[in-house]
Short mmCIF file of C-alpha atoms in Angstrom, two decimals:
data_model
loop_
_atom_site.label_atom_id
_atom_site.label_comp_id
_atom_site.label_asym_id
_atom_site.label_seq_id
_atom_site.Cartn_x
_atom_site.Cartn_y
_atom_site.Cartn_z
CA LYS A 1 23.05 -17.75 -12.68
CA HIS A 2 24.88 -16.11 -9.73
CA PHE A 3 24.27 -18.98 -6.87
CA ASP A 4 25.38 -22.45 -8.35
CA TRP A 5 22.64 -23.98 -5.00
CA ILE A 6 19.57 -22.60 -6.62
CA ASP A 7 18.46 -25.31 -9.92
CA GLY A 8 16.86 -22.19 -12.28
CA ASN A 9 14.35 -25.72 -13.34
CA ARG A 10 12.51 -25.36 -9.59
CA LEU A 11 11.68 -22.00 -8.62
CA GLY A 12 9.28 -21.02 -7.52
CA VAL A 13 7.16 -17.68 -6.18
CA CYS A 14 4.55 -17.04 -3.71
CA GLY A 15 3.63 -13.82 -2.08
CA GLY A 16 1.69 -12.24 -0.07
CA SER A 17 -0.92 -8.55 0.05
CA TYR A 18 0.61 -6.33 -2.37
CA GLY A 19 3.29 -9.15 -2.34
CA GLY A 20 0.60 -11.29 -3.68
CA TYR A 21 -0.71 -9.00 -5.98
CA MET A 22 2.96 -9.44 -7.22
CA THR A 23 2.88 -12.88 -7.91
CA ASN A 24 -0.16 -12.38 -9.52
CA TRP A 25 1.00 -10.53 -11.67
CA ILE A 26 4.01 -12.94 -12.16
CA ALA A 27 2.38 -15.84 -13.10
CA SER A 28 0.27 -13.45 -15.86
CA HIS A 29 3.00 -12.36 -16.96
CA SER A 30 6.32 -14.40 -16.93
CA LYS A 31 7.33 -17.73 -18.04
CA ARG A 32 10.71 -18.19 -14.88
CA PHE A 33 8.63 -20.02 -12.71
CA LYS A 34 7.33 -23.45 -11.89
CA ALA A 35 4.51 -22.95 -9.51
CA ALA A 36 2.87 -20.06 -7.62
CA ALA A 37 0.88 -19.26 -4.60
CA THR A 38 -0.90 -16.01 -3.65
CA HIS A 39 -1.97 -15.34 -0.56
CA ARG A 40 -4.92 -12.19 0.49
CA SER A 41 -3.94 -10.87 -2.44
CA LEU A 42 -5.71 -8.58 -5.21
CA ALA A 43 -6.70 -10.19 -8.99
CA ASN A 44 -8.49 -7.42 -9.72
CA GLU A 45 -8.77 -3.40 -8.92
CA LEU A 46 -11.45 -2.82 -10.60
CA PHE A 47 -13.56 -5.14 -8.31
CA SER A 48 -11.66 -3.77 -5.06
CA TYR A 49 -11.95 0.22 -6.01
CA ALA A 50 -15.08 0.44 -4.29
CA SER A 51 -14.73 -2.63 -1.78
CA SER A 52 -11.84 -2.47 0.18
CA ASP A 53 -11.25 -1.01 3.14
CA MET A 54 -9.55 1.41 1.31
CA ALA A 55 -12.61 2.27 -1.31
CA GLY A 56 -12.11 5.18 -3.58
CA SER A 57 -8.39 5.29 -2.94
CA PRO A 58 -6.43 5.84 -5.29
CA GLY A 59 -9.17 8.10 -6.49
CA SER A 60 -9.95 8.40 -9.43
CA LYS A 61 -9.84 12.49 -9.33
CA SER A 62 -6.10 12.97 -11.12
CA TYR A 63 -8.09 11.20 -14.54
CA ALA A 64 -9.53 13.04 -17.25
CA ALA A 65 -12.28 10.55 -17.98
CA PHE A 66 -14.29 8.62 -14.81
CA SER A 67 -13.76 5.92 -17.91
CA ASP A 68 -10.25 6.48 -18.03
CA PHE A 69 -9.63 5.74 -14.15
CA MET A 70 -11.24 2.46 -14.86
CA ILE A 71 -9.64 0.93 -18.05
CA ASP A 72 -6.55 1.63 -16.35
CA LYS A 73 -7.36 0.12 -13.48
CA LEU A 74 -8.32 -3.05 -15.19
CA LYS A 75 -4.94 -2.61 -16.92
CA SER A 76 -3.41 -3.10 -14.05
CA SER A 77 -5.31 -6.35 -12.59
CA PRO A 78 -3.95 -9.58 -12.74
CA ILE A 79 -7.41 -11.12 -13.48
CA ILE A 80 -7.57 -9.66 -17.22
CA TYR A 81 -4.10 -11.91 -17.99
CA SER A 82 -5.70 -14.86 -16.33
CA GLU A 83 -4.53 -16.45 -20.25
CA ASN A 84 -1.19 -16.01 -19.52
CA ILE A 85 -1.08 -18.84 -16.50
CA ASN A 86 0.48 -21.58 -17.15
CA MET A 87 1.77 -23.17 -13.84
CA PRO A 88 0.42 -24.94 -11.12
CA PHE A 89 -1.31 -22.60 -8.72
CA LEU A 90 -2.19 -21.68 -5.41
CA ILE A 91 -4.81 -19.29 -3.66
CA LEU A 92 -4.91 -18.55 0.20
CA HIS A 93 -7.15 -16.07 1.42
CA SER A 94 -9.16 -14.99 4.50
CA ILE A 95 -13.17 -14.86 3.94
CA ASN A 96 -12.63 -12.27 6.25
CA ASP A 97 -10.16 -10.10 4.68
CA MET A 98 -11.35 -6.14 3.96
CA ARG A 99 -8.46 -5.09 2.63
CA CYS A 100 -8.22 -7.56 -0.40
CA PRO A 101 -11.49 -8.78 -0.26
CA VAL A 102 -11.87 -12.42 -0.70
CA GLU A 103 -13.96 -12.07 -3.66
CA ASN A 104 -10.73 -11.75 -5.63
CA ALA A 105 -9.98 -14.87 -4.58
CA HIS A 106 -12.83 -16.37 -5.99
CA GLN A 107 -12.57 -14.19 -9.62
CA LEU A 108 -8.67 -15.80 -9.37
CA PHE A 109 -9.55 -18.87 -8.81
CA THR A 110 -12.88 -18.98 -11.68
CA ALA A 111 -10.84 -17.77 -14.50
CA ILE A 112 -7.83 -19.68 -14.31
CA LYS A 113 -9.91 -22.63 -13.53
CA ASP A 114 -12.32 -21.39 -16.66
CA LEU A 115 -9.32 -20.50 -19.01
CA HIS A 116 -7.17 -23.58 -18.00
CA PRO A 117 -9.81 -26.57 -16.60
CA ASP A 118 -5.97 -29.02 -16.90
CA LEU A 119 -3.74 -26.70 -15.39
CA PRO A 120 -3.98 -27.79 -11.03
CA VAL A 121 -5.42 -24.77 -9.34
CA ARG A 122 -6.89 -25.13 -5.56
CA MET A 123 -7.66 -22.31 -2.94
CA VAL A 124 -8.40 -22.36 0.38
CA LEU A 125 -10.30 -19.49 2.17
CA PHE A 126 -9.74 -19.17 5.51
CA PRO A 127 -12.81 -18.62 8.39
CA ASN A 128 -12.16 -16.57 10.99
CA SER A 129 -9.31 -14.78 9.54
CA ASN A 130 -8.56 -11.05 8.22
CA HIS A 131 -6.15 -9.82 6.06
CA ASP A 132 -3.48 -9.97 9.51
CA LEU A 133 -4.33 -14.33 9.48
CA LEU A 134 0.01 -14.77 9.48
CA GLY A 135 0.17 -11.42 12.38
CA GLU A 136 -2.15 -12.49 14.87
CA GLY A 137 -4.90 -15.17 13.30
CA PRO A 138 -5.48 -17.89 15.33
CA MET A 139 -2.64 -20.33 15.91
CA TYR A 140 -4.29 -23.43 13.96
CA LEU A 141 -5.06 -21.94 11.22
CA ARG A 142 -1.88 -20.05 10.47
CA ILE A 143 -0.33 -23.39 10.69
CA ILE A 144 -2.53 -24.75 7.86
CA HIS A 145 -1.45 -21.79 5.42
CA TYR A 146 2.34 -23.06 5.96
CA ASN A 147 1.17 -26.85 5.86
CA GLU A 148 -0.66 -25.78 2.14
CA ASN A 149 2.37 -23.27 1.20
CA ILE A 150 5.13 -25.97 1.49
CA GLU A 151 2.51 -28.98 0.39
CA TRP A 152 2.02 -27.01 -2.58
CA PHE A 153 5.71 -26.29 -3.37
CA LYS A 154 6.24 -30.03 -2.67
CA LYS A 155 4.61 -31.50 -5.12
CA TYR A 156 5.36 -28.78 -7.71
CA LEU A 157 8.73 -27.82 -7.25
#
């Protein structure tokens, strides 16, 4: 509302790593955006609890029961709110990402496709790459990554 050069009907949301988690969360909790792109993100904290290179962190010790911890992790996972995603959704993920294991991308893609078969959703996996794809990954993969993101928003915004 403060900037007349922003078209409120053509807003997209994207982010990587924690920004990807937030993109997943925003897409599953907001109708403000027209399209989304998540990069190397967490979608299921319950799954990532024991699978990422930060396994066990944060831990369950501050909970009265382990089941309370697990339920809390599920409640804070965007995957559980996938039914609310109603915008074209792009998932970009590195296959060898140990910070945000690639299974997060598979689960989110499958959930969105299962719940919204007619919604445009695309998943692109990058071989021989890790969580730092955009920082130190092979240049040709970084170019593909950026092009996928740009083309997605050109098409759906």
